[in-house]
Coordinates of C-alpha atoms in Angstrom, one line a residue:
M226 CA 171.5 110.4 85.5
K227 CA 171.9 108.7 88.6
T228 CA 171.1 111.4 90.7
N229 CA 168.2 112.6 89.3
L230 CA 166.5 108.7 89.6
M231 CA 167.9 109.1 93.1
L232 CA 166.0 112.5 93.9
I233 CA 162.6 111.1 92.7
G234 CA 163.1 107.8 94.4
A235 CA 163.9 110.5 97.2
A236 CA 160.5 112.2 96.3
L237 CA 158.6 109.4 96.3
T238 CA 159.4 108.0 99.3
L239 CA 158.8 111.1 101.4
S240 CA 155.8 111.5 99.5
S241 CA 154.4 107.7 100.5
C242 CA 155.7 108.7 104.0
S243 CA 153.6 111.8 104.5
L244 CA 150.5 110.1 103.4
L245 CA 150.9 107.7 105.9
S246 CA 151.7 109.9 108.5
R247 CA 150.1 113.3 107.6
P248 CA 149.7 115.6 111.1
A249 CA 146.6 114.9 113.1
E250 CA 143.9 117.1 112.4
P251 CA 141.5 116.7 115.1
V252 CA 137.6 116.8 115.0
S253 CA 135.1 116.5 117.9
V254 CA 132.0 114.8 116.5
T255 CA 128.9 113.9 118.7
V256 CA 126.9 111.4 117.3
V257 CA 122.9 110.8 118.8
G258 CA 120.8 107.8 118.8
L259 CA 117.3 107.3 119.1
N260 CA 116.0 103.5 119.7
D261 CA 112.5 101.8 119.6
F262 CA 110.7 105.2 119.3
H263 CA 107.1 104.1 118.1
G264 CA 105.8 106.9 117.6
N265 CA 106.0 109.0 121.3
L266 CA 105.4 112.2 120.1
E267 CA 104.4 113.0 123.6
A268 CA 106.4 112.4 126.9
T269 CA 106.1 109.4 129.1
S270 CA 106.2 108.0 132.2
F271 CA 109.9 106.6 132.7
A272 CA 110.3 104.4 135.5
G273 CA 114.1 104.6 135.0
V274 CA 114.4 107.6 137.4
K275 CA 112.0 108.4 140.1
I276 CA 111.3 112.1 141.1
P277 CA 109.7 113.2 144.7
D278 CA 105.5 113.2 144.5
P279 CA 104.3 116.5 144.1
A280 CA 101.2 115.5 145.7
D281 CA 103.2 113.3 148.6
A282 CA 106.5 114.3 149.6
T283 CA 107.1 110.8 151.6
K284 CA 106.3 108.8 148.6
T285 CA 108.2 109.3 144.8
V286 CA 106.9 108.8 140.8
S287 CA 108.1 108.1 137.5
L288 CA 109.5 110.9 135.6
R289 CA 108.1 111.8 132.5
A290 CA 110.3 111.9 129.4
G291 CA 111.2 111.8 126.2
G292 CA 108.5 112.9 123.5
I293 CA 109.8 115.3 120.6
E294 CA 109.7 118.4 122.2
A295 CA 112.4 118.1 124.5
I296 CA 113.9 115.9 122.1
G297 CA 113.8 119.0 120.1
G298 CA 114.7 120.8 123.0
Y299 CA 117.8 119.0 123.4
L300 CA 119.2 118.4 119.4
A301 CA 119.3 122.2 119.6
Q302 CA 120.8 123.0 122.4
E303 CA 123.6 120.4 121.8
R304 CA 124.1 121.6 118.3
A305 CA 124.6 125.4 120.0
K306 CA 127.7 123.7 121.2
N307 CA 129.3 121.8 118.8
A308 CA 127.8 121.8 115.0
N309 CA 129.0 118.5 114.2
L310 CA 126.4 116.4 115.7
V311 CA 124.7 113.6 113.7
F312 CA 121.4 112.0 114.9
V313 CA 120.6 108.9 113.8
G314 CA 118.2 105.9 114.9
A315 CA 118.4 101.9 115.6
G316 CA 114.7 101.2 114.7
D317 CA 111.6 100.6 115.6
L318 CA 110.9 104.6 115.0
I319 CA 107.2 103.9 113.9
G320 CA 104.9 101.3 114.5
A321 CA 103.0 99.9 118.0
S322 CA 102.4 103.6 118.2
P323 CA 100.1 105.8 120.6
V324 CA 96.9 107.1 118.5
T325 CA 98.4 110.3 117.9
S326 CA 100.9 108.9 115.6
S327 CA 99.1 105.5 114.3
L328 CA 95.5 107.0 113.4
L329 CA 97.6 109.1 110.6
R330 CA 99.5 106.0 109.7
D331 CA 102.7 107.1 111.7
E332 CA 103.6 110.2 109.3
P333 CA 103.7 112.5 111.6
S334 CA 106.2 110.9 113.6
V335 CA 108.7 110.0 110.7
L336 CA 108.2 113.9 109.9
A337 CA 109.3 115.3 113.0
L338 CA 112.2 113.2 113.2
S339 CA 112.9 114.9 109.8
R340 CA 112.7 117.7 110.9
L341 CA 114.9 117.3 114.0
G342 CA 117.5 116.3 111.4
M343 CA 118.0 112.8 111.4
K344 CA 120.2 111.6 109.1
A345 CA 119.8 107.2 109.2
S346 CA 118.7 104.6 111.1
S347 CA 118.7 101.2 110.9
L348 CA 115.4 99.4 110.6
G349 CA 113.4 97.2 113.2
N350 CA 111.1 95.0 113.2
H351 CA 108.3 96.9 113.6
E352 CA 109.5 99.0 110.2
F353 CA 107.8 96.4 108.6
D354 CA 104.5 95.9 110.2
Q355 CA 102.8 96.8 107.5
G356 CA 104.5 95.0 104.8
L357 CA 107.5 96.5 102.4
K358 CA 105.3 98.2 99.8
E359 CA 104.3 100.3 102.9
L360 CA 107.3 100.9 104.3
M361 CA 108.9 101.8 100.8
R362 CA 106.0 104.6 101.2
M363 CA 107.3 105.9 104.2
Q364 CA 110.7 106.4 103.0
N365 CA 110.2 107.3 99.6
G366 CA 106.4 109.2 99.9
G367 CA 103.3 109.2 98.0
C368 CA 99.5 108.3 99.0
D369 CA 99.8 104.8 97.9
S370 CA 98.7 103.1 101.3
N371 CA 97.1 99.9 102.0
D372 CA 95.5 101.7 104.7
A373 CA 94.0 104.7 102.9
A374 CA 92.1 106.4 105.5
K375 CA 95.2 107.4 107.2
A376 CA 97.3 108.0 105.0
C377 CA 98.3 111.7 103.9
K378 CA 95.8 113.2 106.6
F379 CA 98.7 115.2 108.0
E380 CA 100.1 116.2 105.1
N381 CA 98.8 115.9 101.7
P382 CA 100.9 114.4 99.8
Y383 CA 103.0 113.1 102.2
P384 CA 107.0 114.1 101.0
G385 CA 108.4 110.9 102.7
A386 CA 111.1 110.2 105.1
G387 CA 114.4 112.8 105.4
F388 CA 116.6 110.1 106.6
K389 CA 117.2 107.2 104.9
W390 CA 116.6 103.8 106.7
I391 CA 119.7 101.4 106.4
G392 CA 119.6 97.3 106.7
S393 CA 122.8 95.3 105.5
N394 CA 120.9 92.1 105.9
V395 CA 118.0 92.6 104.2
V396 CA 118.0 90.8 101.0
D397 CA 115.5 90.8 97.8
K398 CA 114.7 86.4 98.1
T399 CA 115.4 86.8 94.0
T400 CA 118.3 88.9 93.3
G401 CA 120.2 88.5 96.6
Q402 CA 120.6 92.2 96.4
P403 CA 120.0 94.4 99.2
A404 CA 116.5 96.1 99.0
F405 CA 117.9 98.9 101.7
S406 CA 121.3 100.8 101.7
P407 CA 123.3 98.9 103.4
T408 CA 125.3 102.1 104.5
Y409 CA 125.6 105.7 104.9
V410 CA 128.2 108.6 105.2
E411 CA 128.1 111.7 106.4
N412 CA 130.4 114.6 106.1
V413 CA 130.4 116.6 109.3
G414 CA 133.1 119.0 109.9
G415 CA 135.3 117.5 107.5
A416 CA 135.1 114.5 108.7
K417 CA 133.4 111.2 107.2
I418 CA 131.5 109.0 109.9
G419 CA 130.8 105.4 108.3
F420 CA 127.3 103.9 109.7
I421 CA 125.2 100.3 108.9
G422 CA 122.7 99.7 109.7
A423 CA 121.2 96.1 110.7
V424 CA 117.8 94.5 111.3
L425 CA 117.9 91.5 114.4
K426 CA 117.8 87.8 111.6
G427 CA 114.6 86.8 113.5
T428 CA 112.7 89.4 112.0
P429 CA 110.4 87.2 110.5
E430 CA 109.5 85.6 113.4
I431 CA 107.8 88.7 114.8
V432 CA 106.4 90.2 112.1
S433 CA 103.0 89.5 109.7
P434 CA 104.7 87.0 107.0
D435 CA 102.5 88.7 104.1
G436 CA 104.2 92.1 104.1
I437 CA 107.9 90.6 103.8
T438 CA 107.1 87.6 101.2
T439 CA 110.1 88.8 98.8
L440 CA 112.7 89.2 101.5
N441 CA 115.8 87.3 103.4
F442 CA 116.9 88.4 106.3
L443 CA 120.5 87.4 107.0
D444 CA 123.2 86.8 110.1
E445 CA 124.2 90.5 111.3
A446 CA 127.5 90.5 112.2
S447 CA 128.5 88.6 108.9
S448 CA 126.3 91.2 107.0
I449 CA 128.0 94.4 108.6
N450 CA 131.5 92.8 108.1
K451 CA 130.7 92.5 104.3
Y452 CA 130.8 96.6 104.3
V453 CA 133.5 97.5 106.4
P454 CA 136.0 97.3 103.7
A455 CA 133.7 99.7 100.9
L456 CA 133.8 102.3 104.1
K457 CA 137.3 101.8 104.4
K458 CA 137.7 102.7 100.7
Q459 CA 135.4 105.8 101.0
N460 CA 138.7 107.0 103.6
V461 CA 135.8 107.5 106.9
D462 CA 137.3 108.6 109.9
A463 CA 134.9 106.3 111.8
I464 CA 132.3 103.4 111.9
I465 CA 129.7 103.1 113.7
V466 CA 126.7 100.1 113.7
L467 CA 123.3 101.3 114.2
I468 CA 121.7 97.6 115.2
H469 CA 118.0 96.4 116.4
Q470 CA 119.2 93.9 118.5
G471 CA 120.0 94.2 122.0
G472 CA 120.4 92.5 125.3
T473 CA 120.0 93.3 128.9
A474 CA 122.6 94.4 131.7
T475 CA 122.1 94.3 135.4
D476 CA 123.9 97.7 135.5
G477 CA 122.2 100.9 135.4
F478 CA 121.6 103.3 131.9
A479 CA 123.9 105.6 133.6
Q480 CA 126.7 103.5 134.6
P481 CA 129.8 103.6 132.1
A482 CA 131.6 100.8 130.8
C483 CA 129.1 98.4 132.1
G484 CA 130.5 94.8 131.6
T485 CA 127.4 92.8 132.7
L486 CA 125.7 93.0 129.4
T487 CA 124.4 89.4 127.7
G488 CA 122.1 88.3 124.9
P489 CA 122.3 88.1 121.4
I490 CA 123.7 91.4 120.9
V491 CA 126.8 90.1 122.8
D492 CA 127.2 87.5 120.3
I493 CA 127.1 89.9 117.2
V494 CA 129.2 92.3 118.3
N495 CA 132.1 89.9 119.3
K496 CA 132.0 88.9 115.6
L497 CA 132.6 92.0 114.4
D498 CA 135.1 93.8 112.1
P499 CA 137.7 95.6 114.5
A500 CA 137.5 98.5 112.4
I501 CA 134.0 99.3 114.2
S502 CA 134.1 101.5 116.4
A503 CA 130.9 101.3 118.6
V504 CA 127.6 99.5 118.3
V505 CA 124.1 101.9 118.7
S506 CA 121.8 99.2 119.5
G507 CA 118.3 98.4 120.2
H508 CA 115.0 96.4 120.2
T509 CA 115.1 94.8 123.9
H510 CA 113.7 98.3 125.3
Q511 CA 116.9 98.3 127.9
G512 CA 119.1 101.5 128.7
Y513 CA 122.6 100.5 128.9
N514 CA 126.0 101.8 128.4
C515 CA 128.4 98.7 128.0
V516 CA 131.9 98.1 126.6
V517 CA 132.2 94.3 124.5
G518 CA 135.7 93.8 123.5
G519 CA 136.8 97.3 124.1
R520 CA 134.1 99.1 122.0
P521 CA 131.1 100.6 123.2
V522 CA 128.0 99.1 123.2
I523 CA 124.8 101.2 124.2
Q524 CA 121.2 101.1 124.3
G525 CA 118.8 104.1 125.2
D526 CA 115.8 102.2 126.7
F527 CA 112.0 103.3 124.8
Y528 CA 110.2 105.9 123.6
G529 CA 112.3 108.5 123.3
H530 CA 113.4 108.4 127.1
L531 CA 117.0 108.5 126.8
L532 CA 119.0 109.6 123.9
Q533 CA 122.2 107.6 123.0
R534 CA 125.4 109.9 123.0
L535 CA 128.9 109.2 121.9
D536 CA 131.4 112.2 121.7
L537 CA 133.9 111.4 119.1
T538 CA 137.5 112.6 118.4
V539 CA 138.7 111.8 114.7
D540 CA 141.7 112.3 113.0
K541 CA 140.5 113.0 109.7
A542 CA 144.2 113.5 108.4
N543 CA 145.3 109.8 108.8
H544 CA 141.5 108.6 109.1
K545 CA 141.4 107.1 112.1
L546 CA 139.5 107.7 115.7
L547 CA 141.1 109.4 118.3
S548 CA 138.7 108.7 121.3
I549 CA 135.0 108.0 122.3
Q550 CA 132.6 108.3 125.1
A551 CA 129.8 107.0 125.3
A552 CA 126.4 108.2 127.3
N553 CA 122.7 108.2 127.6
V554 CA 121.1 111.4 128.5
V555 CA 117.4 111.4 129.6
M556 CA 115.4 113.5 128.1
D557 CA 113.8 115.5 131.4
T558 CA 110.6 117.8 130.6
R559 CA 110.8 119.4 133.2
T560 CA 114.4 120.9 132.4
L561 CA 115.0 120.4 128.7
P562 CA 113.9 123.4 126.4
K563 CA 110.8 122.9 124.0
D564 CA 111.2 122.6 120.5
A565 CA 108.9 125.6 119.2
G566 CA 108.6 123.5 115.6
M567 CA 108.1 120.0 117.6
T568 CA 105.0 121.7 119.3
A569 CA 103.7 122.6 116.6
L570 CA 103.8 119.2 114.4
L571 CA 102.4 117.8 118.1
T572 CA 99.3 120.5 118.5
K573 CA 98.8 119.5 114.7
A574 CA 98.6 115.5 115.2
K575 CA 97.0 115.6 118.4
S576 CA 93.9 118.2 116.5
L577 CA 93.9 115.4 113.9
T578 CA 93.1 112.6 116.5
D579 CA 92.0 114.0 119.7
A580 CA 88.6 113.2 119.1
V581 CA 88.7 109.8 118.6
K582 CA 91.8 109.5 121.3
L583 CA 89.4 110.8 124.0
T584 CA 86.3 108.9 122.8
P585 CA 85.0 107.0 126.7
V586 CA 85.2 103.5 126.2
G587 CA 84.2 101.9 129.5
T588 CA 85.0 102.0 133.4
L589 CA 87.1 100.0 135.4
A590 CA 87.5 98.9 138.7
T591 CA 90.7 100.0 140.0
A592 CA 92.8 102.6 138.1
S593 CA 94.6 100.5 135.8
I594 CA 94.9 96.8 135.1
S595 CA 98.4 95.1 134.9
R596 CA 100.0 93.5 132.3
T597 CA 102.9 92.4 134.4
A598 CA 103.1 88.7 134.6
N599 CA 103.0 86.7 137.8
A600 CA 105.4 83.8 137.9
A601 CA 103.6 81.2 135.7
G602 CA 103.5 84.1 133.1
E603 CA 99.8 85.6 133.2
S604 CA 99.1 88.7 133.4
A605 CA 95.9 90.0 134.4
L606 CA 95.7 92.0 131.5
G607 CA 96.8 89.3 129.3
A608 CA 93.3 87.7 130.3
V609 CA 91.0 89.8 129.6
I610 CA 92.2 90.6 126.4
A611 CA 92.1 87.0 125.3
D612 CA 88.5 86.7 127.2
S613 CA 87.3 89.5 125.0
Q614 CA 88.3 88.1 122.1
L615 CA 87.0 84.6 122.8
A616 CA 83.6 86.6 123.7
A617 CA 83.7 88.6 120.3
T618 CA 83.7 85.6 118.2
K619 CA 81.4 83.0 120.3
D620 CA 79.0 83.0 117.3
R621 CA 81.9 81.6 115.0
G622 CA 82.0 78.7 117.8
T623 CA 84.7 79.5 119.7
V624 CA 86.2 78.1 122.8
I625 CA 88.9 78.8 123.5
A626 CA 91.2 82.3 122.8
F627 CA 94.7 82.8 123.3
M628 CA 97.0 86.1 122.9
N629 CA 100.6 86.6 122.6
P630 CA 102.4 88.5 125.4
G631 CA 104.3 90.8 123.2
G632 CA 101.0 91.9 121.7
V633 CA 99.8 93.4 124.9
R634 CA 101.6 96.6 125.0
A635 CA 101.0 99.2 127.5
D636 CA 98.9 98.6 130.7
L637 CA 95.6 99.9 131.1
T638 CA 95.0 103.1 132.8
A639 CA 91.9 104.7 132.9
S640 CA 93.1 107.9 131.7
A641 CA 89.1 109.8 132.5
A642 CA 87.4 110.3 135.8
G643 CA 86.0 108.1 137.6
N644 CA 88.3 105.2 136.3
T645 CA 87.2 105.7 132.6
A646 CA 88.9 104.3 129.6
T647 CA 89.5 106.4 126.4
F648 CA 89.8 104.9 123.1
G649 CA 93.3 106.3 123.1
D650 CA 94.3 103.9 126.6
I651 CA 92.8 100.8 124.6
Y652 CA 94.7 101.5 122.1
A653 CA 97.9 102.0 123.8
V654 CA 97.4 98.5 124.8
Q655 CA 96.5 96.9 121.1
P656 CA 98.2 99.2 118.8
F657 CA 99.0 97.1 115.9
G658 CA 95.4 96.5 114.0
N659 CA 95.5 93.4 114.3
T660 CA 92.3 91.6 113.1
L661 CA 91.2 88.1 114.1
T662 CA 91.6 84.9 113.1
V663 CA 89.0 81.6 114.2
L664 CA 90.2 77.6 113.2
D665 CA 90.5 74.2 114.0
L666 CA 93.4 72.8 116.4
T667 CA 93.2 69.4 118.0
G668 CA 94.0 68.8 121.5
A669 CA 97.2 67.1 120.3
Q670 CA 97.9 70.2 118.1
I671 CA 96.9 72.5 121.2
K672 CA 99.7 71.1 123.4
T673 CA 102.4 71.4 120.0
L674 CA 101.4 75.3 120.6
L675 CA 101.8 75.3 124.5
E676 CA 104.9 73.5 124.1
Q677 CA 106.3 76.0 121.8
Q678 CA 106.4 78.6 124.3
F679 CA 109.5 77.3 126.0
D680 CA 113.1 78.3 124.7
N681 CA 111.1 81.1 122.8
P682 CA 112.7 83.2 121.3
Q683 CA 115.5 81.6 122.4
A684 CA 117.3 79.1 124.6
G685 CA 116.4 79.9 128.0
S686 CA 113.5 82.7 127.6
N687 CA 109.7 82.0 127.3
R688 CA 106.5 83.3 125.4
I689 CA 104.1 82.6 127.6
L690 CA 100.8 83.1 125.5
Q691 CA 98.0 84.4 127.5
V692 CA 94.6 82.5 127.7
S693 CA 90.8 82.6 127.9
S694 CA 88.5 81.4 130.8
G695 CA 87.4 77.9 131.1
F696 CA 90.7 76.8 129.6
S697 CA 93.3 75.9 132.0
Y698 CA 97.1 73.6 132.5
S699 CA 99.7 73.5 134.4
Y700 CA 104.2 73.1 133.1
D701 CA 107.3 72.2 134.5
S702 CA 110.0 74.8 133.2
T703 CA 112.5 72.1 134.5
A704 CA 111.3 69.2 132.0
A705 CA 112.6 67.7 128.8
A706 CA 112.1 70.1 125.8
G707 CA 108.3 69.2 124.2
S708 CA 107.4 67.5 128.0
R709 CA 107.2 70.3 129.7
V710 CA 103.2 71.0 129.7
D711 CA 101.0 67.6 131.7
A712 CA 98.7 66.4 129.0
S713 CA 96.2 65.6 131.5
S714 CA 96.1 69.5 132.8
I715 CA 95.2 70.8 129.7
K716 CA 91.5 71.3 130.7
L717 CA 88.7 73.2 129.0
N718 CA 86.1 74.3 131.1
G719 CA 87.2 71.1 133.6
E720 CA 87.1 68.1 131.2
T721 CA 90.5 67.2 130.2
L722 CA 91.0 67.6 126.1
D723 CA 90.9 65.0 123.8
P724 CA 93.8 64.5 121.7
A725 CA 92.0 63.8 118.6
K726 CA 89.2 66.0 118.6
S727 CA 89.1 69.2 117.1
Y728 CA 88.7 72.7 119.2
R729 CA 87.3 76.1 117.7
V730 CA 90.5 78.8 118.6
V731 CA 90.9 82.4 118.2
A732 CA 93.8 84.5 118.2
N733 CA 95.1 87.8 116.4
A734 CA 96.3 87.5 112.6
F735 CA 99.7 87.7 113.2
L736 CA 99.6 84.5 115.9
G737 CA 97.5 82.8 113.8
A738 CA 99.7 82.7 111.1
G739 CA 102.2 81.2 113.0
G740 CA 104.0 84.8 114.7
D741 CA 106.3 84.4 117.2
S742 CA 107.2 81.1 116.3
F743 CA 103.8 79.9 117.4
L744 CA 103.8 77.0 114.1
A745 CA 101.3 75.2 115.8
F746 CA 98.7 77.7 114.3
K747 CA 99.8 76.7 110.8
G748 CA 98.7 73.8 111.4
G749 CA 95.0 74.5 112.0
T750 CA 91.8 73.4 109.3
N751 CA 88.9 76.0 109.2
V752 CA 90.3 78.8 108.9
L753 CA 88.2 82.0 109.0
Q754 CA 90.2 85.4 108.7
L755 CA 88.0 88.2 109.9
P756 CA 89.4 91.2 108.0
N757 CA 86.1 93.4 109.7
L758 CA 86.9 92.1 113.4
V759 CA 89.7 93.9 114.7
D760 CA 91.4 93.6 118.1
V761 CA 91.3 97.0 119.5
D762 CA 87.4 97.0 118.5
A763 CA 86.6 93.7 120.3
F764 CA 88.6 94.9 123.5
A765 CA 86.3 98.1 123.2
A766 CA 83.1 96.1 122.9
Y767 CA 84.1 93.7 126.0
L768 CA 85.0 97.2 128.1
K769 CA 81.5 98.3 127.1
A770 CA 79.8 95.6 127.8
N771 CA 81.6 94.8 131.3
P772 CA 81.3 97.7 133.3
A773 CA 83.7 98.7 136.4
L774 CA 86.0 95.5 134.5
A775 CA 88.7 93.7 137.1
G776 CA 91.4 92.3 136.1
G777 CA 91.4 88.6 134.2
A778 CA 91.8 85.6 137.0
Q779 CA 95.7 84.8 137.2
N780 CA 94.4 81.3 137.8
R781 CA 94.2 79.7 134.6
I782 CA 98.4 78.6 134.3
T783 CA 100.1 76.7 136.5
K784 CA 104.1 76.5 137.0
T785 CA 104.9 73.4 139.3
K786 CA 108.4 73.6 139.0

């Protein structure tokens, strides 16, 4: 009897040992990531790579990169090499999109990514641009949209996304439960790869508050770590974070294992569970391939210019990562094959939108008006947009216009002959479809508003509002917080603002609701919403009324130090 018990005990011991150290079964898995696509179905100029100018060999031009045809061609090419490929996203796949996608409620972009085999993506702040209900429609399908004029015009009914948006840190305010799936697990080649999604916790500060009133956005790192044990219980072989938050690095996108990454993503990654193998990031529109705390942290620029690639070797028998390599891959339209299915989808989207996109609006004095800010934070294009909003609402008594710099999405470049700007050109600059809001602010409130430009969105960074002609002020960036703007310098048509007097101002509805942390707007009075006056329409009217339009004068804001 004792012998039998000993044999049984030995058998149990051998069984336990074999479970802990089975022979390795390596599987190669390629994870390809896309961040900040913003509905750019077509290739766009990628300043990260310069090529010889065909018209002048002594000059270079920016490469055209991205677009669904090239992305599709690359994915097909790589799947032919390794069938174990997982295509994922890091947020802002939609929102702030060009006409070809946005006039169709971004449905072509979601369908394109679905047909390209995307499996999961973190939420991005721009996914919430149209509110939670509309985002749920984008996920699940149907035509019950808050913009019926655009919904289900590409496919009727719209079938919904073939991939899953995931967000571990987005919860319902009432129940505290996740509003979206926190994780996604992909079974590929016998291996199991777990993904955890997150969006920046500051999302409520940069999207319209009306659409997310039922949601809370929690700390990224603690929310991500919360779901690691659940993935471990599923015996995943590697865990990858998809997060819509990022940073900046001085190294180029092609520099492997860079060590110069700074910004919010670094603090988040340093707090992550050691079981997490890599971080696919977004939001800051940067190209980098860095290492933080021994883990790859990668971002692929924006608009599909770069795809983030992680090549993993996993031991599926013992559920562990054996090796990982990270790289950014340029979606070079010159060398990559075109995906025929994506060409057909793009052709259809263009056929439905080109008539609007190519409509001439007005002429420019030069081929382009830049959104690049000067040392004070003022841009020629930002000034023009502020002027256009003031002109559109002067009949409402406005005397000052404010424009958030983040709402100016591109340079205004005339695409038609004779420096003629089309509707598509101006829509690329202002793609959000924000309506305008008029309200009263006192001189003291305007001073507070201007102080809110600094340490925004975080300490050491600024969001300098673009202002209309006739309004001016100066600031000292080295002064104490709350005292950077010289009150005596805040002038309207040469007269110093009276702190007690009310002034009628205009801003887009996002900014007017306190967006981008400009909370002084919330204290405004006599608020008038203009639901039929959209910012891009105000801009178009201004272009028509001002032929050969030049950039706005960059002399309204002065930085003294």
